[in-house]
Short mmCIF file of C-alpha atoms in Angstrom, two decimals:
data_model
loop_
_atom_site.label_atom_id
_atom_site.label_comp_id
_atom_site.label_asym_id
_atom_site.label_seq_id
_atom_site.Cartn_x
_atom_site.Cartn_y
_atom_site.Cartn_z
CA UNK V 265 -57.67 16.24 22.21
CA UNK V 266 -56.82 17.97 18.96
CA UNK V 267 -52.99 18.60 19.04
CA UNK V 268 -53.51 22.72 19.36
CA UNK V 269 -51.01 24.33 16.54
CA UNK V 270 -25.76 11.26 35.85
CA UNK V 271 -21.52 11.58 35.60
CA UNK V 272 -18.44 9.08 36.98
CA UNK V 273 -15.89 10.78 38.64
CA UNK V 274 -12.77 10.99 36.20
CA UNK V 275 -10.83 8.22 38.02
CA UNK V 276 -7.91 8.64 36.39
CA UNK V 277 -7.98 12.66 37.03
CA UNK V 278 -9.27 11.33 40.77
CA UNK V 279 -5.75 9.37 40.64
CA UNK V 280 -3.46 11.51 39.53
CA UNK V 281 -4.57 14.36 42.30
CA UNK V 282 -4.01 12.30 45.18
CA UNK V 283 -0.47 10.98 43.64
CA UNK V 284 0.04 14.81 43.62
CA UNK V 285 -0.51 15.36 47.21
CA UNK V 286 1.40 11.75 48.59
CA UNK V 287 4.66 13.21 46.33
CA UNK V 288 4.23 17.23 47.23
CA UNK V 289 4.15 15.67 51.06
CA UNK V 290 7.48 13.48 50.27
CA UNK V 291 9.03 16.66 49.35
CA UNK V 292 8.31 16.10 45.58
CA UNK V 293 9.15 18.69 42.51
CA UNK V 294 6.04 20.25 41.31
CA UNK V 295 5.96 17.80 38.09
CA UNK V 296 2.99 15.57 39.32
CA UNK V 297 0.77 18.96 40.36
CA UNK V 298 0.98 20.12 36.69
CA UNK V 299 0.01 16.52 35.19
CA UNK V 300 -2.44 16.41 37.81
CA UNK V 301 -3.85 19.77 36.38
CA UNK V 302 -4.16 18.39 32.83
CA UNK V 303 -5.86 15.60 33.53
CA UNK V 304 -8.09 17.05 35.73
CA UNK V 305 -8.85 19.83 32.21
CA UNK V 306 -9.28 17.38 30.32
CA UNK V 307 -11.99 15.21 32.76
CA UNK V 308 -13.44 18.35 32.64
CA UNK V 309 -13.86 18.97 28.43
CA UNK V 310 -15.00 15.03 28.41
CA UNK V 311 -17.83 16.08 30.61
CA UNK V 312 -19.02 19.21 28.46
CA UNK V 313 -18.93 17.78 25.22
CA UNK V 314 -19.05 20.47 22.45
CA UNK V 315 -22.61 19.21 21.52
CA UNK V 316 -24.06 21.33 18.42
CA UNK V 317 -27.50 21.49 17.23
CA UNK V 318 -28.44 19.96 14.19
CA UNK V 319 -29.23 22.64 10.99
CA UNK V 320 -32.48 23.21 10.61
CA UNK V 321 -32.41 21.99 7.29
CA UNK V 322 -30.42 18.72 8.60
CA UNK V 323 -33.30 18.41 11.70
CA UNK V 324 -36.23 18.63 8.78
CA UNK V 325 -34.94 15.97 6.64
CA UNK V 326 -35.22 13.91 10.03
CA UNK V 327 -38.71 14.44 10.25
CA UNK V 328 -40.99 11.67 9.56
CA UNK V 329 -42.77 11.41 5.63
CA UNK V 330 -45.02 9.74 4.44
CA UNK V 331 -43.20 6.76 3.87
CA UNK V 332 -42.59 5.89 7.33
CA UNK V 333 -46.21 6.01 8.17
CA UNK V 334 -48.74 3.97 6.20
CA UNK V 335 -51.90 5.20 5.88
CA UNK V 336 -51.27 8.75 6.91
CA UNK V 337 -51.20 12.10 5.32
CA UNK V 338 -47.99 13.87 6.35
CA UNK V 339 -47.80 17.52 6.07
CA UNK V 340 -44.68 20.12 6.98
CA UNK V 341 -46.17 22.92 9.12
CA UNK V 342 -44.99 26.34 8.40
CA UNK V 343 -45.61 29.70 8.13
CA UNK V 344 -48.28 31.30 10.46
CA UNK V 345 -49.31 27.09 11.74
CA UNK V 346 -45.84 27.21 13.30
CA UNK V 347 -45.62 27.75 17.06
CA UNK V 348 -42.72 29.02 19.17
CA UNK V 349 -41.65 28.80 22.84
CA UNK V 350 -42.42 32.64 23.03
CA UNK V 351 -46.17 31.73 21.66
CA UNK V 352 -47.13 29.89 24.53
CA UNK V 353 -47.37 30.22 28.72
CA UNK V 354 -49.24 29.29 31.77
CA UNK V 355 -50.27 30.60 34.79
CA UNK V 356 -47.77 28.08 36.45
CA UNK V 357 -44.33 28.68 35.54
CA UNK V 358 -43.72 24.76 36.44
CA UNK V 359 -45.86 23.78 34.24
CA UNK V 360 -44.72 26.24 31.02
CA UNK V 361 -43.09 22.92 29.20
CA UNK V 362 -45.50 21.21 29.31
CA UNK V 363 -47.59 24.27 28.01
CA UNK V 364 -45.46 24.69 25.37
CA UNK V 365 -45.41 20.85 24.39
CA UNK V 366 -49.11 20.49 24.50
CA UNK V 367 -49.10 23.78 22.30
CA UNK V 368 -47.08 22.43 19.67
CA UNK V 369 -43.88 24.13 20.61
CA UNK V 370 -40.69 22.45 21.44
CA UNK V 371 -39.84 22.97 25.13
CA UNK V 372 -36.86 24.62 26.35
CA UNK V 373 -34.24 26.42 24.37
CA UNK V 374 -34.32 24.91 20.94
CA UNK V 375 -31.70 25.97 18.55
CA UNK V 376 -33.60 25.01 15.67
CA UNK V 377 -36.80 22.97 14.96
CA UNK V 378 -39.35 21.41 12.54
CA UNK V 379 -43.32 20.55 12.93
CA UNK V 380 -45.44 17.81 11.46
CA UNK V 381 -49.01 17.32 11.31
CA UNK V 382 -50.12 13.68 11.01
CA UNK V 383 -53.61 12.91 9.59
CA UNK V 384 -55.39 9.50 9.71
CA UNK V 385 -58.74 9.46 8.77
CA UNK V 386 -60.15 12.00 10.71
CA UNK V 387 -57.38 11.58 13.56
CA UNK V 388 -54.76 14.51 13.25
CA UNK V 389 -51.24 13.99 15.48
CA UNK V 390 -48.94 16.97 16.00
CA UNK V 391 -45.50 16.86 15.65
CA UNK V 392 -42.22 19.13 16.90
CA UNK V 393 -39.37 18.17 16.85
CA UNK V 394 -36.05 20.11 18.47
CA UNK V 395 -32.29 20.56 18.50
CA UNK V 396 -30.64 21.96 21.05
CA UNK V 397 -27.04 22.95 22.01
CA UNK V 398 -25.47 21.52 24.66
CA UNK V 399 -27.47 19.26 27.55
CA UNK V 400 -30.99 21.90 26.16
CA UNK V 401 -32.49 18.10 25.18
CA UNK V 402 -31.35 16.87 28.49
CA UNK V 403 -32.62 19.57 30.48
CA UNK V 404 -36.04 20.29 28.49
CA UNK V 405 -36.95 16.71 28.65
CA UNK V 406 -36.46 16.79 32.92
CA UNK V 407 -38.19 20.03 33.30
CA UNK V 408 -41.18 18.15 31.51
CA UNK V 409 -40.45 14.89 34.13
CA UNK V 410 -40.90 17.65 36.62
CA UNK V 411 -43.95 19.29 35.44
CA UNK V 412 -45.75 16.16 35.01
CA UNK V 413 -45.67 15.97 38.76
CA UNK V 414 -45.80 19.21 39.70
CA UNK V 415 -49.06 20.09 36.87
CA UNK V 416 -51.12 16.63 37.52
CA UNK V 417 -54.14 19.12 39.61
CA UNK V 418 -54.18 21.53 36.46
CA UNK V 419 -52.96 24.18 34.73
CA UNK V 420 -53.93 26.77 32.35
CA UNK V 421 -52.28 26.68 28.97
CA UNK V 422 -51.87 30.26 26.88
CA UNK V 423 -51.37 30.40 23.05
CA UNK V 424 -51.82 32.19 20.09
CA UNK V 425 -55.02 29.92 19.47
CA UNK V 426 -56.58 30.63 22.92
CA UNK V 427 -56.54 29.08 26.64
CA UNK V 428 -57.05 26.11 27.96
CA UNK V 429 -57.90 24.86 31.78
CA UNK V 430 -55.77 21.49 31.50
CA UNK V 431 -58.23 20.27 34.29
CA UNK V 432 -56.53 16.43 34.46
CA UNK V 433 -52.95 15.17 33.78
CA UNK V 434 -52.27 11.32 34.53
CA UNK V 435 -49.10 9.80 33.58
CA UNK V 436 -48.92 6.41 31.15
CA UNK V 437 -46.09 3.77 30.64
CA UNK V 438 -44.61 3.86 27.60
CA UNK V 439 -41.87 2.40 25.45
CA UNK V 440 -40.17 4.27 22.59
CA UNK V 441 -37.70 1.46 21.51
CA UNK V 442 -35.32 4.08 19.62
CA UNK V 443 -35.49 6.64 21.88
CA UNK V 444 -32.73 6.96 24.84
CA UNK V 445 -35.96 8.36 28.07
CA UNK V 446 -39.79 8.94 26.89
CA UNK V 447 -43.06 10.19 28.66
CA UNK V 448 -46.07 10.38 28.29
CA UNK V 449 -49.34 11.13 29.93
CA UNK V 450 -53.53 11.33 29.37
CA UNK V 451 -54.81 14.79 29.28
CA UNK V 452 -58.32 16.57 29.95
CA UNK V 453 -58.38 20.12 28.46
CA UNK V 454 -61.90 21.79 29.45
CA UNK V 455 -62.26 23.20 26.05
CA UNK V 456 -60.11 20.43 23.93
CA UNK V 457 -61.60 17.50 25.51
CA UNK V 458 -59.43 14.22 26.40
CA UNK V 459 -56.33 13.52 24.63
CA UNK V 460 -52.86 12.25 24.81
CA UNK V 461 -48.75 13.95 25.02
CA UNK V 462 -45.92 11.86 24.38
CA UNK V 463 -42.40 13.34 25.06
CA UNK V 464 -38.85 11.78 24.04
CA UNK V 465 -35.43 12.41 23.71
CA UNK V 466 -32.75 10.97 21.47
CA UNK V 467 -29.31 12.67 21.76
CA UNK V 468 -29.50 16.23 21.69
CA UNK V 469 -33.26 15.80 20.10
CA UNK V 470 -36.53 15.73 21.77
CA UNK V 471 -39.65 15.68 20.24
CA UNK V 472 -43.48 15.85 21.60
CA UNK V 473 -46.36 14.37 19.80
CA UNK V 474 -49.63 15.29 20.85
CA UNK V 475 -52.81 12.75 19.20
CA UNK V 476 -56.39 11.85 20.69
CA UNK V 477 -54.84 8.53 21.83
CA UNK V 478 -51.10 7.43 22.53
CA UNK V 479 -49.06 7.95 19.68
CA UNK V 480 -46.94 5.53 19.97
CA UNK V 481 -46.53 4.28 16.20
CA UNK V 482 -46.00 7.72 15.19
CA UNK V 483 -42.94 8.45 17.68
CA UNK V 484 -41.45 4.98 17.28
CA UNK V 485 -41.46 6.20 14.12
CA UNK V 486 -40.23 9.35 14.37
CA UNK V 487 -37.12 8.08 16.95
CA UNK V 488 -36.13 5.44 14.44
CA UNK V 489 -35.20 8.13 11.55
CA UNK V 490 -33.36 10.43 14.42
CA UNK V 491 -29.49 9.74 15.01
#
């Protein structure tokens, strides 16, 4: 297929909240109840990081070049060849990611991203890669998990380049040494053919890659210049 352009509990906070109750029933001051309150705050900031996407001049000069892959032709994409969330749908809203993926968007709620197109010999690989705010990588990366279960009968994919009965969806094992979860999976579009979407997610970065066959050199690639 041608690409188509868990927490702990805070212990300590756990701690100080039942020290809280054992002194307020001993006839305590209320001294432990207001420590109790901080560290229970401040448990809760350490579990919502203030995660920022990257710039998207920052998340571009992340994007793999020419010299990380021998032997193929690396080009930005830009312009009109770049495709958005808002490009792409399906007539499964479970199965929009990996729509959008397949389409050469980055899933989700991207703050700011960057596209690739990978060409050896007359095999091209798609890039996208995408920054998100917050847990966006965490959550656009299990809504694709999802969707790979929920899509395997079919779908029908809708872009600015046309549509697409995704007919077959079979997951495949794979290993993206840099990368911290990855997915990937065989697909059969009835007008594209038979092809291949690999998924991962690095930080607060995810990136699809869509080839004819498993991509794998390209993403290990790609994960090894993300931080």
């Amino acid at each position: 297929m041608r690409p188509t352009p868990l927490r702990r509990p805070a212990v300590a906070a756990a701690s100080a909240a039942v020290l809280a109750l054992v002194l307020t029933a001993c006839g305590g001051d209320d001294k432990p109840r207001e420590d109790s309150g901080k560290a229970d705050a401040s448990a809760s900031a350490a579990a919502r990081p203030d995660v920022r996407a990257l710039p998207a001049a920052a998340l571009d000069g992340l994007a793999v070049g020419p010299a990380d892959l021998r032997g193929y032709r690396v080009t930005k994409v830009a312009g009109a060849g770049v495709v958005n969330v808002g490009d792409v749908s399906s007539d499964k809203p479970a199965c929009e990611p990996l729509a959008e993926a397949l389409a050469g968007a980055a899933p989700g709620t991207p703050t700011t991203t960057a596209h690739r197109e990978a060409v050896k010999a007359r095999a091209t690989t798609g890039l996208v890669l995408g920054s998100y705010d917050g847990e966006g990588a965490q959550r656009a990366f299990a809504s694709l998990r999802a969707a790979g279960t929920d899509c395997a009968r079919g779908f029908r994919l809708m872009s600015a380049a046309g549509t697409d009965d995704i007919t077959a969806l079979a997951p495949k094992p794979v290993t993206v040494a840099a990368a911290d979860e990855a997915l990937a999976w065989t697909v059969t579009g009835k007008k594209t053919g038979a092809g291949a979407l690999l998924v991962f997610r690095k930080g607060n970065s995810l990136v699809a890659v869509t080839a004819g066959e498993l991509p794998t050199a390209v993403a290990d690639a790609q994960a090894a210049r993300l931080r």
